[in-house]
Short mmCIF file of C-alpha atoms and ligand atoms in Angstrom, two decimals:
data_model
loop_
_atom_site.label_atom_id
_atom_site.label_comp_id
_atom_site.label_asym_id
_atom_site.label_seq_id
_atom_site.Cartn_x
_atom_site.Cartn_y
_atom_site.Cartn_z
CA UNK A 191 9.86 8.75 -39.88
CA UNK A 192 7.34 6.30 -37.93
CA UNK A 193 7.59 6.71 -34.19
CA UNK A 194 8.42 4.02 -31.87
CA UNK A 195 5.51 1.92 -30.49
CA UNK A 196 5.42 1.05 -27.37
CA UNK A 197 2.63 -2.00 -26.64
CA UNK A 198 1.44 -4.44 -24.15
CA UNK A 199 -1.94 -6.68 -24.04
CA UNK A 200 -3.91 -7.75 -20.90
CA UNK A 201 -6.08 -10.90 -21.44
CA UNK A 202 -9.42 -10.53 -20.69
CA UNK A 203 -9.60 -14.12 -19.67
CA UNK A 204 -11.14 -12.96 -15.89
CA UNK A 205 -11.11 -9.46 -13.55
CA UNK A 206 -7.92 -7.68 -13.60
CA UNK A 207 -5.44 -8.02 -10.79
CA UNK A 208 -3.10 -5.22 -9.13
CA UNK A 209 -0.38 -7.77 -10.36
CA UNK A 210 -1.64 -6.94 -14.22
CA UNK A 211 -2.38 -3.23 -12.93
CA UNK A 212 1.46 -2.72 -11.45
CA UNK A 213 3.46 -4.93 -13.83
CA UNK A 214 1.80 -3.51 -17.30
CA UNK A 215 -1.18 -1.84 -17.27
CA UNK A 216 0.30 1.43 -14.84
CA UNK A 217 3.65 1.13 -16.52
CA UNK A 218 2.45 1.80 -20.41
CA UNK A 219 0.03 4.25 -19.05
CA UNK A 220 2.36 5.99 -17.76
CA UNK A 221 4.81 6.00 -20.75
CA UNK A 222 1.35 7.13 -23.44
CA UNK A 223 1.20 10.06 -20.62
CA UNK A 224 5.15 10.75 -20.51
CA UNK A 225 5.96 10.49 -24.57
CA UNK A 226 2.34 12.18 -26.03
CA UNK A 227 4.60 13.11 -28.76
CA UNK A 228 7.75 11.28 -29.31
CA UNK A 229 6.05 7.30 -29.29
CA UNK A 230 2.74 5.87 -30.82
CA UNK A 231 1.84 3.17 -27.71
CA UNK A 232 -0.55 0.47 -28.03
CA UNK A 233 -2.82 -1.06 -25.31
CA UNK A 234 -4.80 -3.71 -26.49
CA UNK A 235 -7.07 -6.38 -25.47
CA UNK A 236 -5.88 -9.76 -26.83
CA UNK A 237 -9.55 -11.24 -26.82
CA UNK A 238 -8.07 -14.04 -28.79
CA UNK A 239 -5.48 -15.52 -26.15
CA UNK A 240 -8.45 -15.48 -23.36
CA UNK A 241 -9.71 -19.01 -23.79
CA UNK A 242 -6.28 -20.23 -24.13
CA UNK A 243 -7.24 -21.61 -20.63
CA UNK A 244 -11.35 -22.25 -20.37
CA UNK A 245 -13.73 -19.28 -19.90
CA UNK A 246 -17.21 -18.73 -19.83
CA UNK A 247 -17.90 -17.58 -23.13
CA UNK A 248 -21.35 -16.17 -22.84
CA UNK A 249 -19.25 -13.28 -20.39
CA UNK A 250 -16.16 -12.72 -22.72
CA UNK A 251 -18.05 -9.30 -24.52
CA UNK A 252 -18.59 -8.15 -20.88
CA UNK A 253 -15.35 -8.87 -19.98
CA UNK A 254 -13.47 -7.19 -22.74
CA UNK A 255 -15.65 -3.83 -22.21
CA UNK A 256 -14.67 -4.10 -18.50
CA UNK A 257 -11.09 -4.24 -19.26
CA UNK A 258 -11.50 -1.24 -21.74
CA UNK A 259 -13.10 0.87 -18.96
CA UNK A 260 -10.12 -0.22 -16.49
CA UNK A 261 -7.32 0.76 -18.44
CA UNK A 262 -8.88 4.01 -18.72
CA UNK A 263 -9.72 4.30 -15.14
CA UNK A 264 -6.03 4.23 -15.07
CA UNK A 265 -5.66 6.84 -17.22
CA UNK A 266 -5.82 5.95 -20.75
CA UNK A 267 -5.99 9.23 -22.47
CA UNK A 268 -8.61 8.74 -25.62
CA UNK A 269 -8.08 11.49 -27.20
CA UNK A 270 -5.15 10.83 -28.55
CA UNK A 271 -4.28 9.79 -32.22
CA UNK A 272 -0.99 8.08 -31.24
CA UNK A 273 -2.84 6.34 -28.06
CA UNK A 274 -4.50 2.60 -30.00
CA UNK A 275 -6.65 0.97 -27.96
CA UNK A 276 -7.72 -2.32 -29.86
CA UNK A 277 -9.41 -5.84 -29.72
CA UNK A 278 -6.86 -8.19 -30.79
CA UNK A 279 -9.75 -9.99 -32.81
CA UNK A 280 -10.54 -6.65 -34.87
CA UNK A 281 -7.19 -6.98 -36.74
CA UNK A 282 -7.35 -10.44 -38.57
CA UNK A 283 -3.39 -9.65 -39.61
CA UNK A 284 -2.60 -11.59 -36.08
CA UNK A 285 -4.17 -14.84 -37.02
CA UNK A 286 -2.88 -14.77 -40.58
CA UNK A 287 0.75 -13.93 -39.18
CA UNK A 288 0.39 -16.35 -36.65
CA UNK A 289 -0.25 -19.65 -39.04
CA UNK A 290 3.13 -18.44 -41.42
CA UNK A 291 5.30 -18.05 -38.04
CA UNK A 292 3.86 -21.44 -36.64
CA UNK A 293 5.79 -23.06 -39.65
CA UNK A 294 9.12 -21.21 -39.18
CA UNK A 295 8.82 -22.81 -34.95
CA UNK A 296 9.75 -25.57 -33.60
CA UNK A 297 7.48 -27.86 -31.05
CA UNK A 298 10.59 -28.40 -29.05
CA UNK A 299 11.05 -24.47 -29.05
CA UNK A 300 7.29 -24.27 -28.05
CA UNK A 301 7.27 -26.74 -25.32
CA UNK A 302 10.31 -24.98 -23.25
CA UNK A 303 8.10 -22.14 -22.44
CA UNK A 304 7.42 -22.36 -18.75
CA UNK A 305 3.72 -20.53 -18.86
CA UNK A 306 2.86 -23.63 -20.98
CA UNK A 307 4.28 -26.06 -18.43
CA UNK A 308 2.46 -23.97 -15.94
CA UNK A 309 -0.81 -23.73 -17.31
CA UNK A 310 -0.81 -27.01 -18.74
CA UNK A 311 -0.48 -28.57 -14.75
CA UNK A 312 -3.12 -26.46 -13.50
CA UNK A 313 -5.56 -27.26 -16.62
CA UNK A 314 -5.09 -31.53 -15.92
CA UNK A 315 -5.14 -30.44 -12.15
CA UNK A 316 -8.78 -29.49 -12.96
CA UNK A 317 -10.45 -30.79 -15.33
CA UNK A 318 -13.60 -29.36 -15.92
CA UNK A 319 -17.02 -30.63 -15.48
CA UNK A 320 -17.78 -31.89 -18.83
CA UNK A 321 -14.87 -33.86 -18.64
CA UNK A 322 -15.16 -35.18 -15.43
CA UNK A 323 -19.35 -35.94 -16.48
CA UNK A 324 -17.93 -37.96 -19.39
CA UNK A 325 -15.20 -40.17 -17.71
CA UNK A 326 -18.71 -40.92 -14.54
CA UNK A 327 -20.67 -42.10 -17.61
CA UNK A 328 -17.74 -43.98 -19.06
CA UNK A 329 -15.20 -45.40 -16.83
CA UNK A 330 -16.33 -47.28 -13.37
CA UNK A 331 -18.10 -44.31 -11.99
CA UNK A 332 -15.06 -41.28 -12.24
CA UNK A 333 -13.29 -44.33 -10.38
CA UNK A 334 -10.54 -44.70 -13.59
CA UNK A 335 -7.67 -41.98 -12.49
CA UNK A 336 -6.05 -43.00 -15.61
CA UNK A 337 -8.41 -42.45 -18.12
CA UNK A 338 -9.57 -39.04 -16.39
CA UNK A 339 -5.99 -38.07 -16.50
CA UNK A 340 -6.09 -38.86 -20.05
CA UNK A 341 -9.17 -37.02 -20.63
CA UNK A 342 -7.70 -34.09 -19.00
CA UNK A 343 -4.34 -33.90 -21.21
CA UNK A 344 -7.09 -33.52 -24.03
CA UNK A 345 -8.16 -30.07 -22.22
CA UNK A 346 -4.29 -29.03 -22.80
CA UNK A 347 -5.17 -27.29 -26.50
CA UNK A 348 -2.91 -26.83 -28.98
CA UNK A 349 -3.74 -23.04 -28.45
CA UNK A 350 -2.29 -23.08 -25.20
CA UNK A 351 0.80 -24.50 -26.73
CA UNK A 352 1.88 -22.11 -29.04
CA UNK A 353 0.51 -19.09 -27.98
CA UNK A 354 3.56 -17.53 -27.72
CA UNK A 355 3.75 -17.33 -31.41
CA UNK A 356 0.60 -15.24 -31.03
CA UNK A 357 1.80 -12.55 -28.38
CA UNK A 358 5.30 -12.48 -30.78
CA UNK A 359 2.74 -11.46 -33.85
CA UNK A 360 0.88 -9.22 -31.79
CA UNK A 361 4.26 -7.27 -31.07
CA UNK A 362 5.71 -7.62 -34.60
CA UNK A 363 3.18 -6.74 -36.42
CA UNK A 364 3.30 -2.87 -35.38
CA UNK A 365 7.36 -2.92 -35.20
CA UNK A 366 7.10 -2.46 -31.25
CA UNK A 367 10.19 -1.68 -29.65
CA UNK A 368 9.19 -1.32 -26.00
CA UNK A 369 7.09 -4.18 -24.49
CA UNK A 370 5.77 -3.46 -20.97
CA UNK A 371 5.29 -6.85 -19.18
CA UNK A 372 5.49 -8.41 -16.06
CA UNK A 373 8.85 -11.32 -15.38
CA UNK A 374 6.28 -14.35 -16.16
CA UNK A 375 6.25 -12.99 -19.97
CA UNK A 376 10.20 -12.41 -20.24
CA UNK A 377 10.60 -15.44 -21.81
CA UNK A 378 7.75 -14.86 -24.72
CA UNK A 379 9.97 -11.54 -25.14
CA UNK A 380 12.60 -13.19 -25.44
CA UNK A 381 10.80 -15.65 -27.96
CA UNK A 382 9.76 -12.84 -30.36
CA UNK A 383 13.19 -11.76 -30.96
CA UNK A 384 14.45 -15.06 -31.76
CA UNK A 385 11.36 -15.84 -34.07
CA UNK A 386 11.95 -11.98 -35.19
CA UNK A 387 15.78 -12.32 -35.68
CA UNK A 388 15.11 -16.22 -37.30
CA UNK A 389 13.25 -14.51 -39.81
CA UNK A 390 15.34 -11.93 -40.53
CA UNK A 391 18.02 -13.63 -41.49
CA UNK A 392 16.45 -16.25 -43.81
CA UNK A 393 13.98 -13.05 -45.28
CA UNK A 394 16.04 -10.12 -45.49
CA UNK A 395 14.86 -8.04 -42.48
CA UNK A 396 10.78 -8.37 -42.86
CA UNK A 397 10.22 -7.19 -38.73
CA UNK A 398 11.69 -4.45 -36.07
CA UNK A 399 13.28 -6.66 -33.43
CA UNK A 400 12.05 -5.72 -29.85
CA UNK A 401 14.79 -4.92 -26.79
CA UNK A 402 16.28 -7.79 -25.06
CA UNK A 403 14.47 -7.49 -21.80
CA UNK A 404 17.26 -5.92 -19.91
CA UNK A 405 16.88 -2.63 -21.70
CA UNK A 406 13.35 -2.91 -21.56
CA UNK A 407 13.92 -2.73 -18.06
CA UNK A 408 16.27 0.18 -18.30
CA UNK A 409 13.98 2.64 -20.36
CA UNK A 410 10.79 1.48 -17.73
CA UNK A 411 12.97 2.58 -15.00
CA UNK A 412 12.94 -0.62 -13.55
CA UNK A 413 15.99 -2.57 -12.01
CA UNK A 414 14.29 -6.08 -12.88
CA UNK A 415 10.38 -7.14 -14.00
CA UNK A 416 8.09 -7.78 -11.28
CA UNK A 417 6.22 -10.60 -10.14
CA UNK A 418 3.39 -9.72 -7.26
CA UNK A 419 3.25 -12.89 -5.53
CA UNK A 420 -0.01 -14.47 -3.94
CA UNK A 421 -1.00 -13.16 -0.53
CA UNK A 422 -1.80 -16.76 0.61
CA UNK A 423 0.81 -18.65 -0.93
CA UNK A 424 3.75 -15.91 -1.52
CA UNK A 425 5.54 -19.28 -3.17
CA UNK A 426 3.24 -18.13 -6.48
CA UNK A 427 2.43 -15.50 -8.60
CA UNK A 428 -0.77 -13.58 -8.21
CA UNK A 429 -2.94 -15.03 -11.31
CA UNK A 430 -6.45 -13.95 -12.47
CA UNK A 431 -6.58 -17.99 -12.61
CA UNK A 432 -5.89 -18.97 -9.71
CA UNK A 433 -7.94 -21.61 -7.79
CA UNK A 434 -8.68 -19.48 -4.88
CA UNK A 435 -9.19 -15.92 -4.63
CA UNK A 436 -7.90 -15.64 -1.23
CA UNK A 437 -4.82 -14.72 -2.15
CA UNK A 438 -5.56 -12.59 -5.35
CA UNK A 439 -6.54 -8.22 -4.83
CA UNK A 440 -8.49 -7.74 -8.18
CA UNK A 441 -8.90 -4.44 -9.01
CA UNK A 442 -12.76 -4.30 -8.40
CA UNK A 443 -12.80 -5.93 -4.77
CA UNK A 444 -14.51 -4.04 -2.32
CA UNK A 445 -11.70 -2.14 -0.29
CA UNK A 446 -12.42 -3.63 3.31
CA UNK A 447 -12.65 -7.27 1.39
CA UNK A 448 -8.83 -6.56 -0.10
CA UNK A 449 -7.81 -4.74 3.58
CA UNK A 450 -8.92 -8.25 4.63
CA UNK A 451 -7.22 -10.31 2.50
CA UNK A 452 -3.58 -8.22 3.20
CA UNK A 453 -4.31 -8.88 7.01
CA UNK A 454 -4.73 -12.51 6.62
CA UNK A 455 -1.65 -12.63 4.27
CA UNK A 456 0.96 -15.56 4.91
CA UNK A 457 4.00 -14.63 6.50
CA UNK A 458 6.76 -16.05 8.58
CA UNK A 459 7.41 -16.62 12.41
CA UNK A 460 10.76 -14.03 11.96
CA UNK A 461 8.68 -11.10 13.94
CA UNK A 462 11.19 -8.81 11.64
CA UNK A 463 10.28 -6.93 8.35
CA UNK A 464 12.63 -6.96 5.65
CA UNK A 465 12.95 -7.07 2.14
CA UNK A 466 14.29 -11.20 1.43
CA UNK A 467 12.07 -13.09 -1.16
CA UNK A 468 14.08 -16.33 -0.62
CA UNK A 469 13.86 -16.19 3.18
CA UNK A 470 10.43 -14.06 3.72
CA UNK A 471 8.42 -14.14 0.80
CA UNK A 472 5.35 -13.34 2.01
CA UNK A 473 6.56 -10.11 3.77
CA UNK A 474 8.78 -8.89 1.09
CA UNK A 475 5.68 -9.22 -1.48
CA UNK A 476 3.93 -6.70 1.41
CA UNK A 477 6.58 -4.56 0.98
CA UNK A 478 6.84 -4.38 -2.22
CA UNK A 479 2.96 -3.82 -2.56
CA UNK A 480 3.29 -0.87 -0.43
CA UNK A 481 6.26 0.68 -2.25
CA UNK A 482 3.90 0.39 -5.93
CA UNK A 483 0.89 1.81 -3.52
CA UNK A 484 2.61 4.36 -2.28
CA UNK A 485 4.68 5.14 -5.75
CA UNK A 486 7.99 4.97 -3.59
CA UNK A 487 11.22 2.87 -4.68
CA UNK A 488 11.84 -0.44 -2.78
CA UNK A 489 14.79 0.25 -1.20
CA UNK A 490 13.23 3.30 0.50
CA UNK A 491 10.15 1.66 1.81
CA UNK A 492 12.49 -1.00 3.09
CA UNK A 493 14.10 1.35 5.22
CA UNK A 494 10.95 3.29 6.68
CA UNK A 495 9.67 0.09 7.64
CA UNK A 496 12.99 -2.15 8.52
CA UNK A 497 13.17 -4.33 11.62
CA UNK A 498 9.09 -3.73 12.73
CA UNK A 499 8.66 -6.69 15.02
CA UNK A 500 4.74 -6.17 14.87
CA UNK A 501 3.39 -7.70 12.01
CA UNK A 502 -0.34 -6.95 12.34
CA UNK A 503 0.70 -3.38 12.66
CA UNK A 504 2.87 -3.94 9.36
CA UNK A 505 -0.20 -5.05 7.67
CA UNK A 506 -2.80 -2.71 8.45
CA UNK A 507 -0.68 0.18 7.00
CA UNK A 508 -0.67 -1.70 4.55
CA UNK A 509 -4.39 -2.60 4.09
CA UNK A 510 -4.70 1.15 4.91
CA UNK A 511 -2.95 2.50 1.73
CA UNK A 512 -4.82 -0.49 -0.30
CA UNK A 513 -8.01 0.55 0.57
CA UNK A 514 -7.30 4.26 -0.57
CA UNK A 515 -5.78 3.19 -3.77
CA UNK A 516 -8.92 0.74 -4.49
CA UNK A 517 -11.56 3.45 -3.54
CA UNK A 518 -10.11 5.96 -5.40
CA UNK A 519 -9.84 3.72 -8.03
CA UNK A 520 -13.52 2.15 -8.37
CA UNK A 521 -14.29 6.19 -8.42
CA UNK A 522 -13.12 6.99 -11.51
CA UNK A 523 -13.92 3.56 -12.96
CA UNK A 524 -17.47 4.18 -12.10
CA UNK A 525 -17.53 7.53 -14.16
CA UNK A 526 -15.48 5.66 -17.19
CA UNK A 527 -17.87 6.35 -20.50
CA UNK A 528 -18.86 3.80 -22.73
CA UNK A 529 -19.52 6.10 -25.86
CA UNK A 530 -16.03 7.26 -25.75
CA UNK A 531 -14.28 3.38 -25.58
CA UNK A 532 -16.83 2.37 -28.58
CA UNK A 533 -15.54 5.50 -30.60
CA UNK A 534 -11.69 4.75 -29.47
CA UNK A 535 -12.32 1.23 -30.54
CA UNK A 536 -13.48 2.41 -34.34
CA UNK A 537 -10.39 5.06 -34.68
CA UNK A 538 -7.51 2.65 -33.23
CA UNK A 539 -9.01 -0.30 -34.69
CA UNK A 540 -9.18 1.31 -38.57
CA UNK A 541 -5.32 2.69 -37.64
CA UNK A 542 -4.11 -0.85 -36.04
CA UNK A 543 -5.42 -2.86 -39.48
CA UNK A 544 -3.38 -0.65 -42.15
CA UNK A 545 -0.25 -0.31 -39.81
CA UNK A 546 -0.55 -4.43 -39.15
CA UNK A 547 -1.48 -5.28 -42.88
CA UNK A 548 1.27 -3.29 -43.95
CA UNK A 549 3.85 -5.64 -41.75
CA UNK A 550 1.68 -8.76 -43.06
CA UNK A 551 1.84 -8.07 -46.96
CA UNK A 552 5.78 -7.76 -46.55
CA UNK A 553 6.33 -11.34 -44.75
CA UNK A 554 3.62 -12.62 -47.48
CA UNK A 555 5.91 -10.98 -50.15
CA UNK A 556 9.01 -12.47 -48.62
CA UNK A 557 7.33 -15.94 -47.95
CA UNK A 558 6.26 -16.11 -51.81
CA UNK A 559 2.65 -15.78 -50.93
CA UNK A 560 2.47 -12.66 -52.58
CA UNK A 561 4.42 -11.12 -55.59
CA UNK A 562 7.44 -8.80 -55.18
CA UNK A 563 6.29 -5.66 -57.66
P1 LIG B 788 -1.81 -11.73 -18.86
O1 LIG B 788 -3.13 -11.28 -19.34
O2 LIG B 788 -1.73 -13.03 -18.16
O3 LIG B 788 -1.21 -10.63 -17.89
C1 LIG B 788 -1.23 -9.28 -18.28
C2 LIG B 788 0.04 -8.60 -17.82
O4 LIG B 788 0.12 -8.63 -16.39
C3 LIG B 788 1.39 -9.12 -15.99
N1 LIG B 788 1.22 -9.89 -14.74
C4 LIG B 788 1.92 -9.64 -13.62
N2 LIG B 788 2.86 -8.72 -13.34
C5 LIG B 788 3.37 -8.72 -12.07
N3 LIG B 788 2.97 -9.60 -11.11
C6 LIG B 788 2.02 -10.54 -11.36
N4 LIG B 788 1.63 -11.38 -10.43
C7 LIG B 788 1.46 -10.58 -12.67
N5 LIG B 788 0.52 -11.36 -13.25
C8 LIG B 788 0.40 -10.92 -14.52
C9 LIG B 788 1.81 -10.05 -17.13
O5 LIG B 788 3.21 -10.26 -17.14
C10 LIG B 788 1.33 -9.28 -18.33
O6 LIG B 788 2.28 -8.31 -18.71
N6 LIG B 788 0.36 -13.30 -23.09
C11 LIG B 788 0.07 -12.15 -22.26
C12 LIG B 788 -0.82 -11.11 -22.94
C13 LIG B 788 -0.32 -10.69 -24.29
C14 LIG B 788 0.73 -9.74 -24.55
C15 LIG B 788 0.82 -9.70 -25.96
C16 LIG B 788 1.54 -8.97 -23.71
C17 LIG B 788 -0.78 -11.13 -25.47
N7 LIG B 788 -0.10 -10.55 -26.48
C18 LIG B 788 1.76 -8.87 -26.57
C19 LIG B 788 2.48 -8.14 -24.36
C20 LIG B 788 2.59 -8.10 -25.76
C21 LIG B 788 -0.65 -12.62 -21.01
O7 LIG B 788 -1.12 -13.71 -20.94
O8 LIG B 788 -0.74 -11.67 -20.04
#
């Protein structure tokens, strides 16, 4: 019997965040550690959804490495067989799955995904420098709004648009059951299993439907999915693309610079700490940093720190258990080995191409691209 698989992907699109670190990164680390034996678990590097959004591309190798040697700076055990490690690019089976389940989707499907409305905004919001170097040499000197705006909508790619389809491949393919994520991906989750249940139905049961995010929930021991929200604007989620790092801890900031950028973290005038995201964002996302920093539930931190009038003081606790967590961190990450990442690469890689080429040849079968012997 095959064992379940549970999987996740971090783009390597820019530095990692403690947003990607708490919300998937920690979380299937800690189930490869828990379930050695019972669960195969899959942490991969989906190189081909990080220019979704525009990159530097000369960096993107770099990049990927990096992200390799954080996840085991986290604790990636290599040495496992049942542990994959993969770039997303290695196993062509994604693409090739992807084009079949673009023509089973619909655009109206596609364009009700929220990270798409998201992204989409921030992408015409800033147009990039080429575009904004054609539109001076065109139109009245950068003057015409309209046709930069237009120029802009053409930055919105058509990758962007339906990369949900994508992320749904890259869980169906290995029949993952258990997708670690943070709340801004529920709804691609939630997107697989339709696609995954869609398909089903017309094909006679080609994929292994993932668990409605609820019980995904349940077996990570969590009462909902989280969302760290952006020290400077606690209105938005921390994002590796976000226009300003002021309000963003990546995992690789120098300690004092993240103790810095807690204690200049946006609160409210309400002098009392408590946990209320409607009423006090800012300080409930400080709470619930401290609670993941300090490995505590919520509820409990709430209470240690409940009614503190003193919100500097508040803070630089803290800052204080940030800038433990981040040294202690950058420690191991500077002893993470290369050799041992290229050689985990070449095992999971070979493992991740017959598992996913297995799932591929039976849609192809049931699609009529391939025989039925
Ligand atoms: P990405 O690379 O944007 O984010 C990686 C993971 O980090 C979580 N995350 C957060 N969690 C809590 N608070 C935050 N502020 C925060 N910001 C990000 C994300 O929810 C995500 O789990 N499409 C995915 C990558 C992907 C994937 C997959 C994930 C591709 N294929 C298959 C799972 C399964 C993405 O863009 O994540």
């Amino acid at each position: 019997m095959t064992k379940p698989v549970i999987l996740t992907g971090i783009r390597a699109n820019n530095d990692l965040h403690i947003g990607n670190y708490f919300g998937a990164m920690l979380p299937t680390i800690e189930m490869a550690k828990k379930h050695t034996d019972g669960c195969q678990v899959n942490l991969f590097i989906p190189d081909l959804h990080s220019f979704t959004t525009p990159i530097d591309h000369d960096n993107l190798q770099d990049q990927i490495m990096h992200n390799a040697r954080l996840f085991v700076a986290s604790g990636l055990p290599l040495d496992n067989d049942d542990i994959l490690i993969y770039r997303q690019s290695y196993v062509p089976a994604h693409s090739e799955l992807t084009w079949i389940l673009d023509c089973f989707t619909g655009m109206g499907e596609m364009s009700r995904m929220t990270q798409f409305k998201d992204k989409s905004k921030q992408v015409e919001a800033t147009p990039d420098e080429h575009v904004k170097e054609v539109s001076r040499e065109l139109f009245d000197g950068g003057k015409s709004t309209l046709m930069l705006d237009k120029l802009s909508q053409e930055r919105v790619t058509v990758g962007l648009f339906n990369y949900p389809v994508l992320m749904a491949c890259d869980i169906l393919l290995y029949g993952a059951q258990y997708v670690p994520v943070g709340d801004d991906q529920s709804q691609h989750l939630e997107f697989t299993r339709d696609i995954a249940g869609r398909m089903n139905k017309k094909f006679d049961n080609v994929f292994t439907v993932p668990y409605e995010v609820s019980k995904q929930h349940e077996f990570f021991g969590k009462g909902q999915g989280l969302r760290i929200m952006d020290l400077a604007d606690p209105t938005k989620k921390m994002s590796k693309s976000a226009d300003s790092d002021k309000g963003v801890i990546f995992l690789t900031d120098e300690p004092d610079v993240a103790a810095k950028k807690i204690m200049s973290a946006t609160t409210d005038d309400l002098a009392n700490v408590s946990y209320n995201p409607i009423e006090q964002p800012g300080v409930s996302n400080l709470l619930q940093i401290l609670a993941l920093l300090r490995g505590q539930p919520l509820d409990e931190v709430e209470a240690d720190c409940k009614g503190q009038s003193n919100y500097g003081e508040f803070k630089r606790m803290v800052a204080d258990e940030m800038t433990n967590f981040l040294t202690a961190f950058q420690a191991k990450l500077a002893d993470v080995d290369d050799t041992a990442i290229h050689s985990a690469f070449k095992r999971s890689e070979a493992r991740a191409n017959e598992q996913a080429n297995r799932t591929l040849h039976r849609v192809q079968q049931a699609v009529g691209l391939r025989s039925k012997d």
